Tab-separated table of C-alpha atoms and ligand atoms in Angstrom:
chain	number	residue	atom	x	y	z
A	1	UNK	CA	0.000	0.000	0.000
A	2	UNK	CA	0.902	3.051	-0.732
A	3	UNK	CA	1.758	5.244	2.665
A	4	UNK	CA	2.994	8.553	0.619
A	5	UNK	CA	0.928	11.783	0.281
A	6	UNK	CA	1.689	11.272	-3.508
A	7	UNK	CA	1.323	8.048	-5.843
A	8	UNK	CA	4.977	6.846	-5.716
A	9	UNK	CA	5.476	4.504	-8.938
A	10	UNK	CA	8.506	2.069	-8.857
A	11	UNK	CA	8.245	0.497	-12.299
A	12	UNK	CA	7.886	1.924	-16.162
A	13	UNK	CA	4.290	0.214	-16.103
A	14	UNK	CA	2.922	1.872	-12.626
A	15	UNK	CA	4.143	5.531	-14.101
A	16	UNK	CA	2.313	4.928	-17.374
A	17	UNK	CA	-0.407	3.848	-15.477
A	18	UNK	CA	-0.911	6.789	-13.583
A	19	UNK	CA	0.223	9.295	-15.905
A	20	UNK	CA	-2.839	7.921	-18.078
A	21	UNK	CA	-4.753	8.231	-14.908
A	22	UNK	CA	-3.737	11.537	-14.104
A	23	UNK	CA	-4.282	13.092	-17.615
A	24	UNK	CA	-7.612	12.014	-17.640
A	25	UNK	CA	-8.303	13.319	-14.773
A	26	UNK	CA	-6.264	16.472	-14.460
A	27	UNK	CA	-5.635	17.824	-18.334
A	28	UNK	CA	-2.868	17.001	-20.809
A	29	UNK	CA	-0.218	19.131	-20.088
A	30	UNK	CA	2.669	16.263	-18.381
A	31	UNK	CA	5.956	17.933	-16.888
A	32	UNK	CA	8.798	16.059	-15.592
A	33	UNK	CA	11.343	17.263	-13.048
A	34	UNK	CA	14.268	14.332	-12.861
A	35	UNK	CA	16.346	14.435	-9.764
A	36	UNK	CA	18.859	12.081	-7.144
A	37	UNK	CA	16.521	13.819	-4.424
A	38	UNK	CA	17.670	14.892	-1.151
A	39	UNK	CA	15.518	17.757	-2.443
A	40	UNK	CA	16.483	21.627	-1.527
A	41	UNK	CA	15.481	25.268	-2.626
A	42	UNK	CA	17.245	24.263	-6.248
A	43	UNK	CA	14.934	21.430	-7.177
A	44	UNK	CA	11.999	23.148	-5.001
A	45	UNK	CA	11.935	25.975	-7.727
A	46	UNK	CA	12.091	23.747	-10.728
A	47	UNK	CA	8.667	21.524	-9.194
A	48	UNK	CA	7.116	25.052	-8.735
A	49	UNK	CA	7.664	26.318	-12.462
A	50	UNK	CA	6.520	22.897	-13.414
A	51	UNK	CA	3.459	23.150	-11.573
A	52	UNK	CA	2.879	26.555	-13.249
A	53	UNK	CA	3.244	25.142	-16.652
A	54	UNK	CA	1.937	21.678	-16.363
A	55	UNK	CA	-1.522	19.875	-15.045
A	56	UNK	CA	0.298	16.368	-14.247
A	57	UNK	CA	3.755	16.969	-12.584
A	58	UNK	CA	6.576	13.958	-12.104
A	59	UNK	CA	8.813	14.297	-9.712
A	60	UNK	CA	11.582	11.536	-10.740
A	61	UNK	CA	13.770	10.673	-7.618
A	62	UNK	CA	16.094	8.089	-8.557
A	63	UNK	CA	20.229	8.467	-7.359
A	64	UNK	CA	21.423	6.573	-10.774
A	65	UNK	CA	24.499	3.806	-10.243
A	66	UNK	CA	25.188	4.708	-14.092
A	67	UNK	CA	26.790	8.039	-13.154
A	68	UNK	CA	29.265	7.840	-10.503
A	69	UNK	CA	32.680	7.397	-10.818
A	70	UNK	CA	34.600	4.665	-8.828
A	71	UNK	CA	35.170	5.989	-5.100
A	72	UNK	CA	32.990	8.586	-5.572
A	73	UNK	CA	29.885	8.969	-3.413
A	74	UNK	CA	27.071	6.129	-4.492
A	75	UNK	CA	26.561	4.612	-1.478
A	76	UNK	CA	26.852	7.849	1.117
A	77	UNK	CA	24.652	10.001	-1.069
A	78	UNK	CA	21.967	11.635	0.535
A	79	UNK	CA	18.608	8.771	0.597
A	80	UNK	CA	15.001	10.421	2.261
A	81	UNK	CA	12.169	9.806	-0.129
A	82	UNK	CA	9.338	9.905	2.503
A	83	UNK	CA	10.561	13.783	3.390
A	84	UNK	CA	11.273	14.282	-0.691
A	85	UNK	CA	7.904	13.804	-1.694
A	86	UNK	CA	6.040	15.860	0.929
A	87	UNK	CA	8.491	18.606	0.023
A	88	UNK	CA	7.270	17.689	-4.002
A	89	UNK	CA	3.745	17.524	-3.128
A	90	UNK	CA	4.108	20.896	-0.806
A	91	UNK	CA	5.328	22.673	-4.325
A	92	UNK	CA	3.248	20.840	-6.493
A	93	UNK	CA	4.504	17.653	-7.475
A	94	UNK	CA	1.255	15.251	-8.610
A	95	UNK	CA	3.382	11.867	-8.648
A	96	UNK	CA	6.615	10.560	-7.892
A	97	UNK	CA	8.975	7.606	-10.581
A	98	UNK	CA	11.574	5.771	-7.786
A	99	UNK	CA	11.956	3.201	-9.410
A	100	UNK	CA	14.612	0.440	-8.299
A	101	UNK	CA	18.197	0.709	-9.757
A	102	UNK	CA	17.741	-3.261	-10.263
A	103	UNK	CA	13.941	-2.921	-12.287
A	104	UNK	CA	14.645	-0.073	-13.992
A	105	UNK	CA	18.054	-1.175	-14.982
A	106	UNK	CA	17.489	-4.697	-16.526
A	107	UNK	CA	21.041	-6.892	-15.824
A	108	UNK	CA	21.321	-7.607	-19.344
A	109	UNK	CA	21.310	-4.042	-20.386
A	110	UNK	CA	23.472	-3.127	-23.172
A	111	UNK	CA	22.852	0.467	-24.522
A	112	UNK	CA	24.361	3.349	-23.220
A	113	UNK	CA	23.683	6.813	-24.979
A	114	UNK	CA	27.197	8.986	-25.508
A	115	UNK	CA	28.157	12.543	-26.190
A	116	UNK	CA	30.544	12.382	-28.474
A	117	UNK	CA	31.894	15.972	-28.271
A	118	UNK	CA	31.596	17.135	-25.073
A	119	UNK	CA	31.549	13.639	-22.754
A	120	UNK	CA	34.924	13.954	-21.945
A	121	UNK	CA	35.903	17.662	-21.469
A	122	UNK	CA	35.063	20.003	-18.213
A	123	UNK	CA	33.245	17.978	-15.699
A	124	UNK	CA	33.479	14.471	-17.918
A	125	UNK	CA	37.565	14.981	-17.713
A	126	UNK	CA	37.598	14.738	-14.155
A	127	UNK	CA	34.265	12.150	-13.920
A	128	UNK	CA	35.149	9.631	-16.742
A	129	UNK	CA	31.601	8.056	-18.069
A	130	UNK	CA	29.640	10.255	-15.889
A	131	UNK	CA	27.882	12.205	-18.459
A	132	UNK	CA	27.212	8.369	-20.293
A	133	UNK	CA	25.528	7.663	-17.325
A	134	UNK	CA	23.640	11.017	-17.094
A	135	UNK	CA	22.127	11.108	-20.877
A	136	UNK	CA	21.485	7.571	-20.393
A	137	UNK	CA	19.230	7.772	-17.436
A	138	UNK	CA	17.457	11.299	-18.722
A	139	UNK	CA	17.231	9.357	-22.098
A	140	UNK	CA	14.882	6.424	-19.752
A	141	UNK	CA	13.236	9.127	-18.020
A	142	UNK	CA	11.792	10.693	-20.689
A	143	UNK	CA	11.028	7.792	-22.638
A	144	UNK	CA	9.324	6.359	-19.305
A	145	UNK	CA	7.344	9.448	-18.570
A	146	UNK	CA	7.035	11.226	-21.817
A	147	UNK	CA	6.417	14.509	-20.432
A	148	UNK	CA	5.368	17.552	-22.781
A	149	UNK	CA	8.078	19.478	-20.727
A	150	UNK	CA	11.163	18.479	-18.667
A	151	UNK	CA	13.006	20.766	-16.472
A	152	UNK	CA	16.557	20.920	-15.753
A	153	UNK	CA	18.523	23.170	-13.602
A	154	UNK	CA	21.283	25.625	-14.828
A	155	UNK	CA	23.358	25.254	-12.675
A	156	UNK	CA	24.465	22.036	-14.272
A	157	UNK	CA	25.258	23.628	-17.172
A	158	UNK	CA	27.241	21.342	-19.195
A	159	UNK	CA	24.475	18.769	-18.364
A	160	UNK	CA	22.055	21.087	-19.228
A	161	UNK	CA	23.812	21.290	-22.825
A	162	UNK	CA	24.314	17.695	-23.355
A	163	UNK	CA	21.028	16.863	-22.975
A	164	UNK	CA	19.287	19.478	-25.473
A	165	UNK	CA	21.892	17.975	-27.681
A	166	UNK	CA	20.694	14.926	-27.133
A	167	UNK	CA	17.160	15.412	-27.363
A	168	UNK	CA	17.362	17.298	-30.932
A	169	UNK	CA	19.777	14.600	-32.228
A	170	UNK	CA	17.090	11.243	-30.835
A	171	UNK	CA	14.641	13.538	-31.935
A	172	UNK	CA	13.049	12.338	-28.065
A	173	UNK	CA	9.274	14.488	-28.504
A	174	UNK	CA	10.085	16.914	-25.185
A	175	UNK	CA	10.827	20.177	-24.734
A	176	UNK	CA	14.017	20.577	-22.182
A	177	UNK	CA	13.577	24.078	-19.835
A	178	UNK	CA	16.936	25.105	-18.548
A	179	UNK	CA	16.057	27.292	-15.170
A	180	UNK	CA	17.937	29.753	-13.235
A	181	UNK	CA	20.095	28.719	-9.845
A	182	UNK	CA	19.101	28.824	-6.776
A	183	UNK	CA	21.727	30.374	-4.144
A	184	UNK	CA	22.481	30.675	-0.315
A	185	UNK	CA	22.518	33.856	0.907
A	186	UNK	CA	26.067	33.780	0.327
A	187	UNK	CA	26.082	33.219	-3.644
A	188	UNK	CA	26.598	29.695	-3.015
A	189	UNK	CA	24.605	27.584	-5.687
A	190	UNK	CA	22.198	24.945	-3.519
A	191	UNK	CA	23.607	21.350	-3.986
A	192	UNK	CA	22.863	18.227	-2.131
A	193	UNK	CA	26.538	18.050	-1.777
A	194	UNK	CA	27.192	21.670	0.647
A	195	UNK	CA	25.361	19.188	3.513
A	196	UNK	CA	28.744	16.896	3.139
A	197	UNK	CA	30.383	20.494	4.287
A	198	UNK	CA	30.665	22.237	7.665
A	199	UNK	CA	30.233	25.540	8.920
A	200	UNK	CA	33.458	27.286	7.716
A	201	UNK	CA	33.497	25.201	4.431
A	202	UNK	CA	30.354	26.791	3.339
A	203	UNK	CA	31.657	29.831	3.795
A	204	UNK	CA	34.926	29.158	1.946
A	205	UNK	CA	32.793	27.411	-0.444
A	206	UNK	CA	30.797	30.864	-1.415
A	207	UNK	CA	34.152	32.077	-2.849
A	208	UNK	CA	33.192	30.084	-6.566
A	209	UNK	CA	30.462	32.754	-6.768
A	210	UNK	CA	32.941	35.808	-5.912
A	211	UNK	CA	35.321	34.376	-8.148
A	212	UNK	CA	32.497	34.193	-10.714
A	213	UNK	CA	31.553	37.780	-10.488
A	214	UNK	CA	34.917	39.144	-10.252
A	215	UNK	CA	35.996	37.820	-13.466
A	216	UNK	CA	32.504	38.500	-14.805
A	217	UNK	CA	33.354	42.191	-14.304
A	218	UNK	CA	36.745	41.850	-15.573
A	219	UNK	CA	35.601	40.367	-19.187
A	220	UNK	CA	33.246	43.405	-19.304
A	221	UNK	CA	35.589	45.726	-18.435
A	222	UNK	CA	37.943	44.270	-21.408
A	223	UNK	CA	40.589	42.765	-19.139
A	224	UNK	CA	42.600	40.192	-20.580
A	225	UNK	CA	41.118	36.551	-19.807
A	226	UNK	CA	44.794	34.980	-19.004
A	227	UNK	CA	45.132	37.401	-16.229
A	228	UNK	CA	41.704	36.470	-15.487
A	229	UNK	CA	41.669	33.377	-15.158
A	230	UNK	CA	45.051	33.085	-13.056
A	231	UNK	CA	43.828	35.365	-10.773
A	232	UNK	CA	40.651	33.520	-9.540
A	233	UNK	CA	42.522	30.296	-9.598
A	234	UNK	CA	44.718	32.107	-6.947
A	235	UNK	CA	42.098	33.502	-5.332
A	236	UNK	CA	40.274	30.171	-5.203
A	237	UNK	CA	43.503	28.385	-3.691
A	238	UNK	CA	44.514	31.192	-1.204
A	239	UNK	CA	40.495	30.513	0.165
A	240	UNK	CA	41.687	27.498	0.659
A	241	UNK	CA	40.013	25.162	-2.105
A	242	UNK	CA	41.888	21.997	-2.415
A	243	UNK	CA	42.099	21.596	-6.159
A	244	UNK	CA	40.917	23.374	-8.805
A	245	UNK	CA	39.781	21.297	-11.577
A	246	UNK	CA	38.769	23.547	-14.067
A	247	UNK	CA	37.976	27.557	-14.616
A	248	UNK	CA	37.114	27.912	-18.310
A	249	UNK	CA	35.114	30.998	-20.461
A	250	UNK	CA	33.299	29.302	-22.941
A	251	UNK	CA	30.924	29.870	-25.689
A	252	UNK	CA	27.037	29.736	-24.866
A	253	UNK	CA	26.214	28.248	-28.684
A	254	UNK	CA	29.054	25.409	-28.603
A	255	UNK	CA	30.718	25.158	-24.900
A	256	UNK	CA	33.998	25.761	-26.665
A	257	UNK	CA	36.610	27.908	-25.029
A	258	UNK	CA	36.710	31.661	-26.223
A	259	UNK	CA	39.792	33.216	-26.455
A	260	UNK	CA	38.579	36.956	-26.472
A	261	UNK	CA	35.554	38.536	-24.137
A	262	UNK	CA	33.396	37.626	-27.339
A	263	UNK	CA	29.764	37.213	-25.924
A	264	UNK	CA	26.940	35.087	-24.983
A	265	UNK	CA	29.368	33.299	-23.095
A	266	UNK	CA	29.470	30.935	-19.946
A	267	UNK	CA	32.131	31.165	-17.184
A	268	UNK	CA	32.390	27.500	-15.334
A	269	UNK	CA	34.326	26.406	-12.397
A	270	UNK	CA	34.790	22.942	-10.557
A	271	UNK	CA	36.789	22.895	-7.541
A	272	UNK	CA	37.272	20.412	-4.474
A	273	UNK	CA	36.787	21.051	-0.785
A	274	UNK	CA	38.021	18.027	0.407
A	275	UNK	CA	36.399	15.199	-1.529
A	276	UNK	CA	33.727	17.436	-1.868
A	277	UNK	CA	32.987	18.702	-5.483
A	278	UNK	CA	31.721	21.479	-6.063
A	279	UNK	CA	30.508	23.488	-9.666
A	280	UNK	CA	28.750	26.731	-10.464
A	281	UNK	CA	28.476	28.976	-13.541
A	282	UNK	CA	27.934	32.272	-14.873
A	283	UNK	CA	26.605	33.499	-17.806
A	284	UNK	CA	27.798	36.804	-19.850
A	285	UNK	CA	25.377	37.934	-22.398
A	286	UNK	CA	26.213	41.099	-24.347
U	301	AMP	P1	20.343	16.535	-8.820
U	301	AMP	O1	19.381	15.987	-7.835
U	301	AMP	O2	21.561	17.132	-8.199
U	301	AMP	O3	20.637	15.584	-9.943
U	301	AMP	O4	19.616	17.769	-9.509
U	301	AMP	C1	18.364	17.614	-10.126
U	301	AMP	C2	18.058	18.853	-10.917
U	301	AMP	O5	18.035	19.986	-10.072
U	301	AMP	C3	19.103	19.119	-12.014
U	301	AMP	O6	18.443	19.550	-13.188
U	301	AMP	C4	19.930	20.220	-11.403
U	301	AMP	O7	20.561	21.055	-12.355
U	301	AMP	C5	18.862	20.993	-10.623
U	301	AMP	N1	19.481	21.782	-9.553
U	301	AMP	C6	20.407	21.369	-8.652
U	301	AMP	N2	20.790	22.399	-7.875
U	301	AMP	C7	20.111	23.489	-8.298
U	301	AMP	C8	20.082	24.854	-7.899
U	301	AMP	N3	20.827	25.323	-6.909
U	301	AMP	N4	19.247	25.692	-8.559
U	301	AMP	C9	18.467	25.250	-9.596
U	301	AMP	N5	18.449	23.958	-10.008
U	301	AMP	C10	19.259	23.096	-9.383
């Protein structure tokens, strides 16, 4: 029996079950919000402009084997779907996909989907096969669900990128909604991850954002993106960031590095706190 305040499928069959039921019963319009749960401000905000858009909202909640890295954190990740979907339902969420990593995953599965311009750069250098695992899972999702609209935070941008691309070139019938990021008070971008952090790490951690607008200014102001870019890296290691993996100005249209302060473009940063990993983003529009 069911003991959640939403319907909480498990399998590809109960979801299309009760997305039929729901349609019928609420309208047509179906959006889908995928996430790993441990749900915060970041995913709260993407639920609410789905609920704005959409009759029949999923909530997906699923932490997906396919897209961590050896040693990296599977088994500690954050796990609490009763509180996840009263926060869903609280926003607007109408149903919840959970599935198993076992069903949903059949043992004998053989098909992966791959990027292959962008899998390996960025945040796929330092996470080999993550974004594999990433477009393969959104790839089930919205095959499973088949939502009119799916909603994905910006905050992941590169994610957000590969997954348009992948969309137009499966020609999957959804429209993907990139929305804005959700911050502390500090700058810092909401992540499940800032709970693995304490007190004074947060606060270090807001320096990504600083860093961010600092050099945001500087390409505006013409300054040379070398000098740039060495300077946050310092900035980012005197705060006390354990490794810098990557602080890049790239092109909006291709995620391709820009030499000049050419515009719309995307600053990105990863950097580690600890084992802790954190990314944010900026964009520069003209
Ligand atoms: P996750 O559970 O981390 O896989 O994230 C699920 C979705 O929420 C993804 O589309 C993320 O980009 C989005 N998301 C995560 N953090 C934020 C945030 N701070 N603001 C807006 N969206 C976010």
């Amino acid at each position: 029996m069911n003991t959640f305040k939403l319907p909480v499928c498990r399998t590809v069959s109960a979801l299309r079950q009760e997305i039929a039921h729901q349609k019928t019963t609420l309208g047509q319009r179906v959006g889908m919000v995928p996430t790993m749960g441990a749900l915060h401000e970041g995913h709260l905000s993407l639920i609410s402009q789905a609920k704005e858009q959409n009759d029949v909202v999923i909530l997906t909640i699923f932490v997906n084997p396919l897209q961590f890295g050896e040693g990296e954190d599977l088994e500690s990740y954050p796990r609490r779907l009763a509180e996840d979907v009263s926060l869903g339902e609280s926003v607007g969420a109408t149903l919840v996909f959970s599935p198993d990593p076992e069903d949903f995953y059949d043992p004998n599965h053989q098909t992966t989907v791959t990027n292959s311009g962008l899998e390996n750069l960025y945040c796929g250098q330092f996470r080999p096969g993550h974004f594999n695992g990433v477009l393969t899972v959104v790839a089930k999702l919205l095959m499973a669900g088949l939502p009119d609209t799916a909603y994905f935070g910006q905050k992941d941008y590169q994610q957000l990128f590969l997954i348009k691309r992948m969309v137009a070139d499966l020609n999957i019938p959804v429209k993907v909604l990139g929305c804005s990021t959700i911050r502390e008070s500090s700058g810092l971008a909401k992540s499940s991850r800032n709970e693995y952090l304490s007190a004074e790490e947060l606060q270090k951690a807001s320096q990504i954002y600083q860093v961010l607008q600092e050099a945001k200014k500087g390409l505006v102001n013409g300054l040379n993106w070398s000098d740039i870019h060495l300077k946050g890296i310092e900035v980012l290691v005197n705060s006390g960031f354990d490794e810098v993996q990557y602080f890049e100005y790239l092109s909006q249209d291709t995620l391709m590095p820009i030499s000049d302060n050419s515009t719309p473009g995307v600053l990105i940063i990863a950097a580690l706190i600890g084992n802790t990993r954190l990314i944010d983003n900026l964009e520069i529009s003209s």
